[in-house]
mmCIF file of C-alpha atoms in Angstrom:
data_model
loop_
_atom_site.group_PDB
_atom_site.id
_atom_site.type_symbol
_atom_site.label_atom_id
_atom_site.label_comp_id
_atom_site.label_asym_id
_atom_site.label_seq_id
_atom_site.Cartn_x
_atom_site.Cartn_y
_atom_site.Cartn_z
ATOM 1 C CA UNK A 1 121.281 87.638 145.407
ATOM 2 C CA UNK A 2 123.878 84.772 147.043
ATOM 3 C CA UNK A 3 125.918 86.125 144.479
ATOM 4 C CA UNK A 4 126.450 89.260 145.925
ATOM 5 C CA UNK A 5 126.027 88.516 149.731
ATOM 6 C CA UNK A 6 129.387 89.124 151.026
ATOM 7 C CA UNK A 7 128.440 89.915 155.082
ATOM 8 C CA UNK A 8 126.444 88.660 157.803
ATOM 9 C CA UNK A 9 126.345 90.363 161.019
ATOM 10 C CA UNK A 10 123.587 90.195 163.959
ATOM 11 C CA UNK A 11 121.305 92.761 162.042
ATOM 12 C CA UNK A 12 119.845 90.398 159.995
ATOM 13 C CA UNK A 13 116.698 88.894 159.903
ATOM 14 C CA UNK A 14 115.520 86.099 157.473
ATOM 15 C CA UNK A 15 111.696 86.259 158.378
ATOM 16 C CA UNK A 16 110.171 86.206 155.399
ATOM 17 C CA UNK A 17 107.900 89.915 155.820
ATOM 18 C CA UNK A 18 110.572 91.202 157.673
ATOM 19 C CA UNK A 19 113.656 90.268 156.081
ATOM 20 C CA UNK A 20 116.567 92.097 156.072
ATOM 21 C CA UNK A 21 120.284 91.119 154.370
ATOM 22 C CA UNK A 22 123.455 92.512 155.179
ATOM 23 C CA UNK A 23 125.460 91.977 151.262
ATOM 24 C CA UNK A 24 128.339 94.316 152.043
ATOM 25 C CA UNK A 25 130.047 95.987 154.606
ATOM 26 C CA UNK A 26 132.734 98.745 154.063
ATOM 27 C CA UNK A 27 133.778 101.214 156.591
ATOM 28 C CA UNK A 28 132.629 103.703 154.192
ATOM 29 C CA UNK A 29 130.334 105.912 155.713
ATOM 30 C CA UNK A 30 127.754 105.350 153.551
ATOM 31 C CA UNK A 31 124.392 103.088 153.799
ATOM 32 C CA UNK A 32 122.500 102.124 151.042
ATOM 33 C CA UNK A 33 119.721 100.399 152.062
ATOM 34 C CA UNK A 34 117.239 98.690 148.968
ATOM 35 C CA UNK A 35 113.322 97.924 150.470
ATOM 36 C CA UNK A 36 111.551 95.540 147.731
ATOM 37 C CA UNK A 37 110.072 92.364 146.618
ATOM 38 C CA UNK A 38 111.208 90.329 144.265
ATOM 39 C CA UNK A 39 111.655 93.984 141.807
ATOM 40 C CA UNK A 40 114.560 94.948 144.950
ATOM 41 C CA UNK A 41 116.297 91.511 144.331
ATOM 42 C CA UNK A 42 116.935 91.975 140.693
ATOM 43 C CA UNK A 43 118.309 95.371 140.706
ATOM 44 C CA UNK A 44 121.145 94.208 143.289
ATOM 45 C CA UNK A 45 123.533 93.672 140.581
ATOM 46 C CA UNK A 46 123.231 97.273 139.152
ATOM 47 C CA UNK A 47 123.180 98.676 142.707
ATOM 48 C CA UNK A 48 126.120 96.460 144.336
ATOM 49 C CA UNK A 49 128.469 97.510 141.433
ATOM 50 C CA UNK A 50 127.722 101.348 141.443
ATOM 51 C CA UNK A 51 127.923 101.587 145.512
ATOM 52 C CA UNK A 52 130.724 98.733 145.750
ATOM 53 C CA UNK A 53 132.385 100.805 148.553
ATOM 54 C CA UNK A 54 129.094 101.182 150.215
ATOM 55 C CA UNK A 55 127.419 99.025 152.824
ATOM 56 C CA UNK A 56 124.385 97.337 151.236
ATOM 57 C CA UNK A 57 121.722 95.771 152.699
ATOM 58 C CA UNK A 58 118.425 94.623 150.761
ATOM 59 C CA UNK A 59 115.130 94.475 153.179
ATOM 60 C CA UNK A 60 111.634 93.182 152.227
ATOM 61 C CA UNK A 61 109.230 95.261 151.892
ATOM 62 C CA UNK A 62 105.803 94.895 149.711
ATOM 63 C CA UNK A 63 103.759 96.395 147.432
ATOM 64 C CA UNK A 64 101.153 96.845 149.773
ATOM 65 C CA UNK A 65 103.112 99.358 151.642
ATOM 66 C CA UNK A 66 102.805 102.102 148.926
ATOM 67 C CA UNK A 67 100.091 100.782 146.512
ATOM 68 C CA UNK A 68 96.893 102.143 147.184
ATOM 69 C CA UNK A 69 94.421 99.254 146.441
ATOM 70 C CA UNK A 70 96.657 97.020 148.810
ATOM 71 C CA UNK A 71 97.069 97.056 152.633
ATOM 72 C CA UNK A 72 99.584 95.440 154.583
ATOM 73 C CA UNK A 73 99.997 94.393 158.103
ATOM 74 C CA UNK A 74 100.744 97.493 160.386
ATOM 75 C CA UNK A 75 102.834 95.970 162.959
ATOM 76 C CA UNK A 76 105.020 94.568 160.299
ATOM 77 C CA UNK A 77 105.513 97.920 158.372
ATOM 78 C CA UNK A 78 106.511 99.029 162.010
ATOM 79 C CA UNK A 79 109.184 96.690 162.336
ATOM 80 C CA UNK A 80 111.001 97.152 159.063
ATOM 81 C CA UNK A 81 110.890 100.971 159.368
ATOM 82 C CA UNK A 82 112.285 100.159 162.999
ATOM 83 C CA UNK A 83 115.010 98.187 161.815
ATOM 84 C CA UNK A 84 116.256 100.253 159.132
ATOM 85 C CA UNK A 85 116.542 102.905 161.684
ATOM 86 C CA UNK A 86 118.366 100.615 164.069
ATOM 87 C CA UNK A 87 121.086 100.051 161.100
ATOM 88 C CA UNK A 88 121.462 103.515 159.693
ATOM 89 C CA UNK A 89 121.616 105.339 163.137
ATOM 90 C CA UNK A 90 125.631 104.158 162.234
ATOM 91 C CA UNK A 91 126.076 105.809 159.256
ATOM 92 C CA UNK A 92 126.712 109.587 157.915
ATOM 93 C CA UNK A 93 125.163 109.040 154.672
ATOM 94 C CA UNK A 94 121.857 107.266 153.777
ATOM 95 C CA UNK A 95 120.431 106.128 150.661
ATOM 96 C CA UNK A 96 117.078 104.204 150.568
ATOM 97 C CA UNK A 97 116.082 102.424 147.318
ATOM 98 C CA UNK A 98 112.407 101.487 146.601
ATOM 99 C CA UNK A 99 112.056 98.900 144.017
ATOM 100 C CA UNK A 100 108.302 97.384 144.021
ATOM 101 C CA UNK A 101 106.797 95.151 140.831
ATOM 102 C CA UNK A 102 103.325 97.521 140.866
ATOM 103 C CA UNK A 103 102.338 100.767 140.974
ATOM 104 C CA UNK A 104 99.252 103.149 141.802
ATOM 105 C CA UNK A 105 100.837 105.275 144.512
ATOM 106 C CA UNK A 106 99.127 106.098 147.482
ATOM 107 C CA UNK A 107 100.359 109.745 148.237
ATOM 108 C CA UNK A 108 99.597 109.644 151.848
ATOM 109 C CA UNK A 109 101.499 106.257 152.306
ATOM 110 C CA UNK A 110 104.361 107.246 150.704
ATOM 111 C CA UNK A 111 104.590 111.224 152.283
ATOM 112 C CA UNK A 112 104.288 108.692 155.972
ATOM 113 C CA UNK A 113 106.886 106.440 154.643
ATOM 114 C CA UNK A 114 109.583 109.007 154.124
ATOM 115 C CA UNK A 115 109.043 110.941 157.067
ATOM 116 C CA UNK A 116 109.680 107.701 159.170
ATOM 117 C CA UNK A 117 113.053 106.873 157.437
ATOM 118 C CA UNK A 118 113.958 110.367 156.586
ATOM 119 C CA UNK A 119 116.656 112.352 158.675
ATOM 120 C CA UNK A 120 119.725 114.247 157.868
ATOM 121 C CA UNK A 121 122.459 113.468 154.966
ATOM 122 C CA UNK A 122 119.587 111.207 153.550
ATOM 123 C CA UNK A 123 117.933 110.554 149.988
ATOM 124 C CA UNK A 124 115.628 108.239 148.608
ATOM 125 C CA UNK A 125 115.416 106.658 145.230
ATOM 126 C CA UNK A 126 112.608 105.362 143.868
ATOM 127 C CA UNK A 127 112.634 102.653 140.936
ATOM 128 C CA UNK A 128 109.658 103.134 139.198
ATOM 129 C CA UNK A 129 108.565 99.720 137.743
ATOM 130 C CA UNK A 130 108.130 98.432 134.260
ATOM 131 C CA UNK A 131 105.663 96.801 132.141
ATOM 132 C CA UNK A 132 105.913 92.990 131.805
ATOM 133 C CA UNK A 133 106.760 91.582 128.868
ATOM 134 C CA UNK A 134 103.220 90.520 129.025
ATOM 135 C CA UNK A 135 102.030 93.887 129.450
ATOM 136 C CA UNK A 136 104.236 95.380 126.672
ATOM 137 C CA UNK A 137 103.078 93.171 124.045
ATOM 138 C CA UNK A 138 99.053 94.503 125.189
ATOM 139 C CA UNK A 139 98.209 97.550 123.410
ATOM 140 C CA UNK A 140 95.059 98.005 126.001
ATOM 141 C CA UNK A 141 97.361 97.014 129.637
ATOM 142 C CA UNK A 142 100.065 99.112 127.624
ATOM 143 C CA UNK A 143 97.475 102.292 127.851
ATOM 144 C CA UNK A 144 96.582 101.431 130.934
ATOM 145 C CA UNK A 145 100.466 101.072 132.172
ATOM 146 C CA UNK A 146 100.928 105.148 130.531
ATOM 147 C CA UNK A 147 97.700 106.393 132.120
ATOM 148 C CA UNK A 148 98.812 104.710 136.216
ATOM 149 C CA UNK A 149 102.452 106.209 135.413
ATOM 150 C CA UNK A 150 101.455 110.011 134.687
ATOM 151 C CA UNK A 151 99.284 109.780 137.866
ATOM 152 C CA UNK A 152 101.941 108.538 140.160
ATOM 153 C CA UNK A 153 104.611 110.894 138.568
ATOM 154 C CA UNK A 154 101.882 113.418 139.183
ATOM 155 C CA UNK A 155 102.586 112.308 143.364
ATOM 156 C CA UNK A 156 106.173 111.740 142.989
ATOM 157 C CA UNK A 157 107.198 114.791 141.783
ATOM 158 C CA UNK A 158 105.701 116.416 144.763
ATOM 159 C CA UNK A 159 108.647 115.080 146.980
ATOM 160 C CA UNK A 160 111.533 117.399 146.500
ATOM 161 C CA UNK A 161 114.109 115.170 147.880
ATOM 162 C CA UNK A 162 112.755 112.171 146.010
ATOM 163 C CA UNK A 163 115.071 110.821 143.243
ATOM 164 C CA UNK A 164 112.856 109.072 140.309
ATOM 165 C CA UNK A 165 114.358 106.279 138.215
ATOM 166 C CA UNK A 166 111.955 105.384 135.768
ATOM 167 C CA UNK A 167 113.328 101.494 134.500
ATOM 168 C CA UNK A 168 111.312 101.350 131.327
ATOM 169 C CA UNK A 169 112.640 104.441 129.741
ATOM 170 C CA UNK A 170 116.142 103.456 130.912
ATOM 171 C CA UNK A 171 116.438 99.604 130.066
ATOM 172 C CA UNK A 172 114.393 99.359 126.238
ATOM 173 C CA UNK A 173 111.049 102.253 126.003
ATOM 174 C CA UNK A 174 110.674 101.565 122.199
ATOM 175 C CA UNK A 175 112.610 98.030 121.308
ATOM 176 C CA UNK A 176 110.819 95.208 119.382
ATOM 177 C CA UNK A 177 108.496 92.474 121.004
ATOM 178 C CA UNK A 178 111.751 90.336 120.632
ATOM 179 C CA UNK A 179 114.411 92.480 121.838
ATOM 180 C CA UNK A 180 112.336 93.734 125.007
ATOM 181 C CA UNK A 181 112.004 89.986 125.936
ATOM 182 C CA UNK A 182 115.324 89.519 126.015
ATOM 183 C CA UNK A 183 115.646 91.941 129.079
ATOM 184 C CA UNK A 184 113.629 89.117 131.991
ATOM 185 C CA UNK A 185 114.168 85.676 132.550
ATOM 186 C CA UNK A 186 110.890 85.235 133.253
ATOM 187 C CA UNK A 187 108.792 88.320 131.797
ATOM 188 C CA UNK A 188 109.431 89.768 134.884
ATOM 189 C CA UNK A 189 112.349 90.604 136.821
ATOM 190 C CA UNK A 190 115.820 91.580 134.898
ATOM 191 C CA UNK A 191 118.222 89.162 133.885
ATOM 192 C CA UNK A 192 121.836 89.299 135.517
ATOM 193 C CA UNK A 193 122.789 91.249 132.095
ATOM 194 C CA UNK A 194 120.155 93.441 131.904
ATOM 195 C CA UNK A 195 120.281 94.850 135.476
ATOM 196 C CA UNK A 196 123.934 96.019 134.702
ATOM 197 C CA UNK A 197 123.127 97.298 131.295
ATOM 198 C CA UNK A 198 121.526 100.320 133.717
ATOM 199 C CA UNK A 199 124.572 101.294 135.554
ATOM 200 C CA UNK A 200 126.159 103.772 133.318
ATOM 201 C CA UNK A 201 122.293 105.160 133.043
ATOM 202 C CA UNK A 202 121.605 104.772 137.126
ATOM 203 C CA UNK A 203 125.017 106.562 137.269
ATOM 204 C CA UNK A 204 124.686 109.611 135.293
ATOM 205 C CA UNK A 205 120.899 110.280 136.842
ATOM 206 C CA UNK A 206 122.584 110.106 140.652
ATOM 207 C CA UNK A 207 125.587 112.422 138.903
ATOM 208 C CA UNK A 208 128.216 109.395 140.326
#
């Protein structure tokens, strides 16, 4: 992420549950805004290349905020919904990216979620995680990875104004053992080449 931090401005925070890093500022009007873990730092180099005359800020925000076998600390979900809404109260156009390493949606969490951060000239993307390179060599987590992923489309689909981005079908849905590895640096998160290997993709499924 140093990589692509290019701003710093008295919005920030560097908390560790409530972090939030300003990468770029433009006088564009527009805000995009990435909440994630770990999953929201390794798409920055696919997002900070298609919205490079964007302001971009990345903001934690945890699994536990969506998933529904997890809970999170209240007051803390409080303060990063507050200060997104401190930052894009400046800005015409919003765009919120959602990148979290598990799944299992909680449909009530999420509906709460984007009524709190949702106002006018405002959309919300949601990059719906991948399997592991552990996982995709399992036959059985594999099933179990296909059966979590129809249920949660099942909820996301119900949000009209909810953009889907669904990172295993775009970045390697039926490569080898091998050539699926090649994708993380640690059978995790994206490598530097891999996360830009989705912009053309990102692009055509935002119409850019």
């Amino acid at each position: 992420v140093k990589k692509f931090d290019y701003c710093n401005n008295n919005l920030e925070s560097f908390k560790w549950y409530t972090r939030v890093n300003c990468l770029q500022e433009n006088s564009n009007d527009q805000l995009v805004y990435i909440l994630g873990n770990s999953y929201g730092d390794h798409i920055v180099p696919l997002v900070s290349n298609v919205f490079s005359k964007s302001s971009l800020y990345l903001a934690r925000f945890d699994d536990c905020y969506l998933v529904k076998s997890m809970n999170c600390d209240v007051d803390r979900n409080k303060k990063i919904i507050s200060q997104y809404l401190g930052i894009s109260k400046n800005f015409k156009e919003k765009l919120v990216i959602i990148s979290l390493s598990k799944n299992n949606y909680s449909e009530e969490k999420l509906s709460e979620l984007i009524k709190k951060i949702n106002t006018n000239n405002h959309k919300v993307i949601i990059f719906y995680t991948h399997p592991t390179f552990g996982e995709y060599k399992d036959e059985e987590k594999m099933d179990e990875y296909y059966f979590v992923k129809r249920e949660d489309f099942k909820i996301l689909n119900k949000f009209k104004n909810l953009i889907i981005f669904d990172t295993f079908k775009n970045i390697c849905a039926d490569c080898s053992i091998d050539d699926y590895e090649k994708n993380f640096f640690d059978g995790h998160h994206f490598t530097y080449d891999a996360s830009l290997s989705l912009i053309k993709k990102f692009e055509e499924k935002l119409n850019l």
